[in-house]
Short mmCIF file of C-alpha atoms in Angstrom, two decimals:
data_model
loop_
_atom_site.label_atom_id
_atom_site.label_comp_id
_atom_site.label_asym_id
_atom_site.label_seq_id
_atom_site.Cartn_x
_atom_site.Cartn_y
_atom_site.Cartn_z
CA MET A 1 0.00 0.00 0.00
CA ARG A 2 1.07 3.61 -0.53
CA VAL A 3 2.62 5.80 2.15
CA ILE A 4 4.05 9.32 1.93
CA THR A 5 7.68 9.33 3.02
CA ILE A 6 10.03 12.25 3.66
CA HIS A 7 13.36 10.71 2.65
CA GLU A 8 15.52 13.71 3.52
CA PRO A 9 15.05 17.48 3.78
CA GLY A 10 13.19 18.66 0.69
CA VAL A 11 12.64 15.16 -0.73
CA VAL A 12 9.20 13.49 -0.55
CA ARG A 13 8.25 10.27 -2.30
CA VAL A 14 5.23 8.02 -2.36
CA SER A 15 6.53 4.65 -1.23
CA LEU A 16 5.05 1.21 -0.70
CA GLU A 17 4.77 -0.61 2.60
CA ALA A 18 3.23 -3.92 3.59
CA SER A 19 -0.26 -4.04 5.04
CA GLY A 20 -0.41 -4.81 8.73
CA GLU A 21 -1.73 -8.10 10.11
CA LEU A 22 -5.11 -7.81 11.78
CA GLU A 23 -4.65 -8.68 15.46
CA PRO A 24 -7.21 -9.26 18.23
CA GLY A 25 -8.83 -6.06 19.43
CA CYS A 26 -7.99 -4.24 16.20
CA VAL A 27 -9.64 -2.96 13.03
CA ARG A 28 -8.33 -2.27 9.56
CA VAL A 29 -9.07 1.24 8.32
CA ARG A 30 -8.77 2.25 4.66
CA THR A 31 -7.86 5.92 4.38
CA LEU A 32 -10.14 8.28 2.50
CA TYR A 33 -8.48 11.60 3.31
CA SER A 34 -5.38 12.73 5.17
CA GLY A 35 -4.82 16.37 6.06
CA VAL A 36 -1.45 18.09 6.20
CA SER A 37 -0.54 19.96 9.37
CA ALA A 38 1.64 22.48 7.58
CA GLY A 39 3.51 23.80 10.60
CA THR A 40 4.68 20.51 12.07
CA GLU A 41 5.15 18.68 8.79
CA LEU A 42 7.16 21.45 7.19
CA THR A 43 9.63 21.23 10.09
CA ALA A 44 10.23 17.63 9.04
CA TYR A 45 10.35 18.55 5.35
CA ARG A 46 12.81 21.37 6.02
CA GLY A 47 14.87 19.47 8.57
CA THR A 48 14.31 21.97 11.39
CA ASN A 49 12.26 19.77 13.73
CA PRO A 50 14.09 19.39 17.07
CA TYR A 51 13.36 15.66 17.14
CA LEU A 52 15.76 15.28 14.19
CA SER A 53 18.75 16.81 15.99
CA ARG A 54 17.99 16.21 19.68
CA ARG A 55 16.69 13.27 21.67
CA TRP A 56 13.57 13.80 23.78
CA ASP A 57 14.10 12.12 27.15
CA THR A 58 10.53 11.20 28.14
CA GLU A 59 11.37 10.49 31.78
CA ARG A 60 13.26 13.73 32.48
CA ARG A 61 11.26 15.74 29.89
CA LEU A 62 14.42 17.23 28.45
CA PHE A 63 15.97 17.39 25.00
CA VAL A 64 19.45 15.89 25.21
CA ASP A 65 22.22 14.90 22.79
CA GLY A 66 21.17 12.49 20.07
CA HIS A 67 18.05 12.34 17.96
CA THR A 68 14.50 11.07 18.43
CA HIS A 69 13.59 10.49 14.78
CA ALA A 70 15.70 9.94 11.69
CA TYR A 71 15.05 9.98 7.95
CA PRO A 72 13.30 8.43 6.16
CA LEU A 73 10.08 9.53 7.91
CA ALA A 74 7.17 7.40 6.73
CA GLY A 75 3.55 8.46 7.24
CA TRP A 76 4.31 11.62 9.23
CA GLY A 77 0.75 13.07 9.25
CA TYR A 78 -1.79 13.11 12.06
CA GLN A 79 -5.15 14.11 10.53
CA GLU A 80 -6.82 11.11 8.95
CA VAL A 81 -10.31 9.84 8.15
CA GLY A 82 -11.19 6.47 6.70
CA GLU A 83 -13.54 3.51 6.53
CA VAL A 84 -13.37 0.46 8.75
CA VAL A 85 -13.07 -2.38 6.24
CA GLU A 86 -12.23 -5.27 8.57
CA ALA A 87 -12.54 -6.00 12.27
CA ALA A 88 -11.12 -8.72 14.49
CA PRO A 89 -13.75 -11.22 15.73
CA ASP A 90 -13.65 -9.72 19.24
CA VAL A 91 -14.43 -6.18 18.03
CA ALA A 92 -17.95 -4.72 17.84
CA ASP A 93 -17.16 -1.00 18.02
CA PRO A 94 -16.46 0.57 15.60
CA PRO A 95 -18.32 -1.69 13.17
CA VAL A 96 -17.22 -2.54 9.65
CA GLY A 97 -18.42 0.20 7.29
CA ALA A 98 -18.12 3.00 9.85
CA LEU A 99 -16.30 6.19 8.84
CA VAL A 100 -13.83 7.16 11.54
CA TRP A 101 -11.33 9.90 12.24
CA GLY A 102 -8.03 9.49 14.03
CA VAL A 103 -4.27 9.54 13.76
CA TRP A 104 -2.43 7.00 11.61
CA GLY A 105 -0.37 9.06 9.18
CA HIS A 106 -0.31 9.62 5.43
CA ARG A 107 -0.81 5.96 4.48
CA ALA A 108 -3.45 4.09 2.52
CA GLU A 109 -4.54 1.92 5.43
CA ALA A 110 -3.71 1.10 9.01
CA VAL A 111 -4.42 -1.59 11.58
CA LEU A 112 -5.41 0.18 14.78
CA PRO A 113 -6.61 -0.79 18.25
CA ALA A 114 -10.40 -0.47 18.13
CA ALA A 115 -10.36 1.27 21.51
CA ARG A 116 -8.58 4.23 19.93
CA LEU A 117 -11.51 4.81 17.59
CA VAL A 118 -14.42 4.48 20.01
CA GLY A 119 -16.34 7.76 19.85
CA HIS A 120 -14.60 8.70 16.59
CA ILE A 121 -17.40 7.67 14.22
CA LEU A 122 -18.66 10.34 11.85
CA PRO A 123 -22.43 10.87 11.87
CA PRO A 124 -24.33 9.59 8.79
CA ASN A 125 -24.90 13.05 7.30
CA ALA A 126 -21.33 14.30 7.74
CA ASP A 127 -19.00 15.02 4.85
CA PRO A 128 -16.14 12.56 5.44
CA ILE A 129 -13.50 15.21 4.71
CA THR A 130 -14.47 17.08 7.89
CA GLY A 131 -12.79 14.30 9.87
CA VAL A 132 -9.33 15.61 9.00
CA PHE A 133 -9.92 18.62 11.27
CA ALA A 134 -10.26 16.75 14.58
CA ARG A 135 -6.63 17.15 15.61
CA VAL A 136 -6.02 20.71 14.44
CA GLY A 137 -9.35 21.69 15.98
CA ALA A 138 -8.22 20.20 19.29
CA ILE A 139 -4.98 22.21 19.06
CA ALA A 140 -6.98 25.42 18.57
CA LEU A 141 -9.35 24.56 21.43
CA ASN A 142 -6.41 23.75 23.68
CA ALA A 143 -4.95 27.22 23.00
CA VAL A 144 -8.27 28.92 23.76
CA HIS A 145 -8.55 26.97 27.01
CA ALA A 146 -5.00 27.97 27.96
CA ALA A 147 -5.97 31.61 27.31
CA ASP A 148 -8.65 31.27 30.01
CA VAL A 149 -11.06 33.41 27.97
CA HIS A 150 -13.94 35.12 29.77
CA LEU A 151 -17.09 36.68 28.35
CA GLY A 152 -16.22 40.15 27.08
CA ASP A 153 -12.45 39.67 27.06
CA GLN A 154 -10.41 41.48 24.42
CA LEU A 155 -8.35 38.81 22.68
CA ALA A 156 -5.69 39.23 19.97
CA ILE A 157 -4.90 36.19 17.83
CA PHE A 158 -1.71 36.30 15.79
CA GLY A 159 -1.61 34.05 12.73
CA GLN A 160 -4.75 33.14 10.79
CA GLY A 161 -3.73 29.87 9.27
CA VAL A 162 -5.99 26.88 9.82
CA ILE A 163 -5.39 26.66 13.57
CA GLY A 164 -5.49 30.42 14.02
CA LEU A 165 -8.81 30.69 12.20
CA LEU A 166 -10.26 27.86 14.25
CA ALA A 167 -9.01 29.53 17.43
CA THR A 168 -10.69 32.75 16.30
CA ARG A 169 -14.00 30.98 15.84
CA LEU A 170 -13.75 29.10 19.14
CA ALA A 171 -12.82 32.25 21.06
CA VAL A 172 -15.81 34.09 19.58
CA LEU A 173 -18.06 31.21 20.62
CA ASN A 174 -16.56 31.58 24.10
CA GLY A 175 -17.58 35.24 24.28
CA ALA A 176 -14.34 37.03 23.41
CA ARG A 177 -13.98 40.12 21.23
CA VAL A 178 -11.26 39.01 18.81
CA VAL A 179 -8.74 41.06 16.88
CA ALA A 180 -7.28 38.72 14.22
CA ALA A 181 -3.84 39.52 12.79
CA ASP A 182 -2.15 38.14 9.67
CA ALA A 183 -0.42 39.28 6.49
CA ILE A 184 -2.71 37.48 4.01
CA PRO A 185 -5.93 39.37 3.13
CA ALA A 186 -7.89 36.24 2.21
CA ARG A 187 -7.25 34.80 5.65
CA LEU A 188 -8.32 38.03 7.31
CA SER A 189 -11.57 37.86 5.34
CA LEU A 190 -12.15 34.35 6.67
CA ALA A 191 -11.44 35.61 10.19
CA GLU A 192 -14.21 38.19 9.73
CA ALA A 193 -16.55 35.44 8.57
CA TYR A 194 -15.62 33.48 11.68
CA GLY A 195 -16.69 36.39 13.87
CA ALA A 196 -13.56 38.45 14.48
CA ALA A 197 -14.60 41.93 15.61
CA GLU A 198 -11.58 43.44 13.89
CA THR A 199 -8.80 42.30 11.57
CA PHE A 200 -5.35 43.74 11.12
CA ASP A 201 -2.86 43.34 8.29
CA ILE A 202 0.51 43.15 10.05
CA ARG A 203 2.24 44.66 7.02
CA GLU A 204 0.54 47.97 7.82
CA GLY A 205 1.90 48.56 11.31
CA SER A 206 1.82 47.40 14.91
CA VAL A 207 -1.04 45.31 16.25
CA ALA A 208 -0.03 46.29 19.78
CA GLU A 209 -0.40 49.99 19.03
CA LEU A 210 -3.79 49.38 17.38
CA VAL A 211 -5.10 47.46 20.38
CA ARG A 212 -3.88 50.11 22.80
CA LYS A 213 -5.73 52.79 20.87
CA ARG A 214 -8.98 50.85 21.43
CA VAL A 215 -8.42 49.66 24.99
CA GLU A 216 -5.58 49.61 27.50
CA GLY A 217 -4.33 46.46 25.81
CA ALA A 218 -5.65 42.99 25.08
CA ASP A 219 -6.53 40.87 28.08
CA THR A 220 -4.97 37.89 26.35
CA ALA A 221 -3.17 37.09 23.12
CA ILE A 222 -2.76 33.77 21.36
CA GLU A 223 0.27 33.45 19.07
CA LEU A 224 -0.10 30.85 16.32
CA SER A 225 2.16 32.05 13.55
CA GLY A 226 5.21 30.24 14.93
CA SER A 227 7.23 33.43 14.41
CA HIS A 228 9.39 34.84 17.19
CA ALA A 229 8.61 38.33 15.89
CA GLY A 230 4.91 37.46 16.14
CA LEU A 231 5.41 36.27 19.70
CA HIS A 232 7.16 39.52 20.57
CA GLU A 233 4.28 41.57 19.13
CA ALA A 234 1.77 39.41 21.02
CA ILE A 235 3.64 40.21 24.24
CA ARG A 236 3.54 43.91 23.36
CA SER A 237 -0.22 43.78 22.76
CA VAL A 238 -1.42 42.65 26.19
CA ARG A 239 -2.09 44.90 29.16
CA ARG A 240 -0.04 44.80 32.33
CA GLY A 241 -0.37 41.35 33.86
CA GLY A 242 -1.98 40.02 30.68
CA ARG A 243 -1.45 36.55 29.33
CA VAL A 244 0.15 35.39 26.09
CA VAL A 245 -0.41 31.82 24.93
CA ALA A 246 2.49 30.66 22.78
CA ALA A 247 0.87 27.94 20.69
CA GLY A 248 2.99 28.11 17.53
CA PHE A 249 5.81 25.64 16.85
CA TYR A 250 8.86 27.92 17.07
CA GLN A 251 12.03 26.87 15.28
CA GLY A 252 15.64 27.77 16.04
CA GLU A 253 16.75 30.64 18.23
CA GLY A 254 14.42 33.48 19.20
CA ALA A 255 15.61 36.28 16.93
CA GLY A 256 13.33 39.30 17.38
CA LEU A 257 12.08 38.25 20.81
CA ARG A 258 13.24 40.92 23.27
CA LEU A 259 12.22 39.81 26.74
CA GLY A 260 13.76 42.82 28.45
CA GLU A 261 11.11 45.14 27.00
CA GLU A 262 7.31 44.82 27.44
CA PHE A 263 7.51 41.26 28.77
CA HIS A 264 9.64 42.42 31.69
CA HIS A 265 8.06 45.81 32.33
CA ASN A 266 4.42 44.76 31.99
CA GLN A 267 4.79 41.55 33.99
CA VAL A 268 3.31 39.51 31.17
CA GLN A 269 2.31 35.89 31.77
CA LEU A 270 3.69 33.60 29.06
CA VAL A 271 2.23 30.10 28.84
CA SER A 272 2.67 27.34 26.31
CA ALA A 273 -0.12 25.33 24.67
CA GLN A 274 0.82 22.09 22.94
CA ILE A 275 -1.34 19.13 21.99
CA GLY A 276 0.71 16.70 24.07
CA GLY A 277 -1.43 17.74 27.04
CA VAL A 278 -4.01 20.20 28.32
CA ALA A 279 -3.55 23.21 30.59
CA SER A 280 -2.47 21.90 33.99
CA TRP A 281 -5.34 23.59 35.82
CA LEU A 282 -7.84 21.75 33.60
CA SER A 283 -6.24 18.31 33.60
CA HIS A 284 -8.65 16.94 36.22
CA ARG A 285 -11.53 17.58 33.78
CA TRP A 286 -10.10 17.70 30.26
CA ASP A 287 -7.77 15.57 28.17
CA VAL A 288 -6.79 15.52 24.50
CA GLU A 289 -9.49 12.99 23.66
CA ARG A 290 -12.18 15.27 25.08
CA LEU A 291 -10.74 18.24 23.15
CA GLN A 292 -11.01 16.31 19.88
CA ARG A 293 -14.51 15.02 20.48
CA THR A 294 -15.73 18.43 21.63
CA PHE A 295 -14.39 20.09 18.50
CA MET A 296 -15.94 17.52 16.19
CA ASP A 297 -19.28 17.91 17.98
CA LEU A 298 -19.10 21.65 17.27
CA VAL A 299 -18.41 20.94 13.60
CA HIS A 300 -21.29 18.53 13.24
CA ARG A 301 -23.68 20.87 15.06
CA GLY A 302 -22.84 23.54 12.50
CA GLU A 303 -21.11 25.91 14.95
CA VAL A 304 -17.71 25.68 13.26
CA ALA A 305 -17.70 25.50 9.45
CA VAL A 306 -14.46 23.84 8.36
CA GLU A 307 -15.12 23.28 4.65
CA ALA A 308 -14.12 26.86 3.79
CA LEU A 309 -10.64 26.15 5.14
CA ILE A 310 -9.87 23.50 2.51
CA SER A 311 -7.86 25.12 -0.25
CA HIS A 312 -6.44 22.02 -1.97
CA VAL A 313 -7.49 18.38 -2.33
CA MET A 314 -4.69 16.49 -4.09
CA ASP A 315 -4.19 12.87 -5.01
CA VAL A 316 -1.67 11.10 -2.80
CA GLU A 317 0.61 10.64 -5.82
CA ALA A 318 1.03 14.44 -5.95
CA ALA A 319 2.65 14.52 -2.50
CA PRO A 320 6.05 15.78 -3.76
CA GLU A 321 4.39 18.71 -5.55
CA ALA A 322 2.16 19.35 -2.53
CA PHE A 323 5.03 19.71 -0.08
CA ASP A 324 6.94 21.87 -2.54
CA LEU A 325 3.88 24.13 -2.80
CA LEU A 326 3.59 24.37 0.99
CA ASP A 327 7.28 25.15 1.32
CA ARG A 328 7.64 27.69 -1.48
CA HIS A 329 4.20 29.29 -1.65
CA PRO A 330 2.61 28.99 1.80
CA ALA A 331 0.37 32.01 1.26
CA GLU A 332 -1.45 30.12 -1.50
CA VAL A 333 -2.41 27.19 0.72
CA LEU A 334 -4.67 26.90 3.73
CA GLN A 335 -5.71 23.30 4.46
CA LEU A 336 -4.21 20.83 2.03
CA VAL A 337 -5.78 17.37 2.00
CA PHE A 338 -4.55 14.18 0.34
CA LYS A 339 -7.17 11.93 -1.24
CA PHE A 340 -6.62 8.17 -1.27
CA GLY A 341 -8.41 6.04 -3.82
CA GLU A 342 -9.69 2.47 -3.76
CA ASP A 343 -6.41 1.20 -5.26
CA ALA A 344 -4.20 2.99 -2.73
#
């Protein structure tokens, strides 16, 4: 079966791998669609991901000498939807024929523990392609939770890619007044459609100065561009004692991040949001599974429209061209989705 493999920085191929053996307690899922998480996957494509040059010590929770992953990287993705085509005799849920969402990478099929897919069945009237948004939606919801948004809060969201746009919509649903910032007009238009009270093109000036003209500063900012300069501007935008949620995947050293300025003088809270876990103060009630299910419930109730975020649906065989497009022309792409056919 086909699997997308990053062989080395800048080199993607569609390879073949053997189908897995169906074991007790497992189901076989044939992939319909697989979404690209551009931020994380481009770090693998470009060779900047810290897992490629440092080893993550899970016990000490430290990066140390060595490496965690090495090329070739097969099936790197984590936004998949497919059909259950076979189930072990001891499995009743999910049933054969069910459409399910989950994480199994850019591959034509996968054998997965059935327990991982319980509660992941798409409703009968759902467009199957919506299933690719479960993980990125959970990332956006996790960031909004970390922001601790209250009704009436002024919130600035930096970066209106897929996750930033979803965070904008979720924050609006949570009662925030959102200022959405980006450099791509089409994304700012989508932010308006998602309920942003105001949008700002970062090429035209300082978001922080705009926010301070309206109010004393944002109560909270969420930074999702993955840019250190964006993180610095997010810090500048919040009022004294305000909170900044750093939810982007920052690469390399922090050029442009000057912590001796507003961060220091305004006593800004800086917290990280990452899908490996939820905010510590919510961990007794929330986990990543609940984030994913909650987001998908919002989609299927019509409160978050994800279809408008899909800019490209490409056949799996076009993976090399797709990653080149994401790398060289990111402004032209929002959510890119790979389509797998019956003969995948």
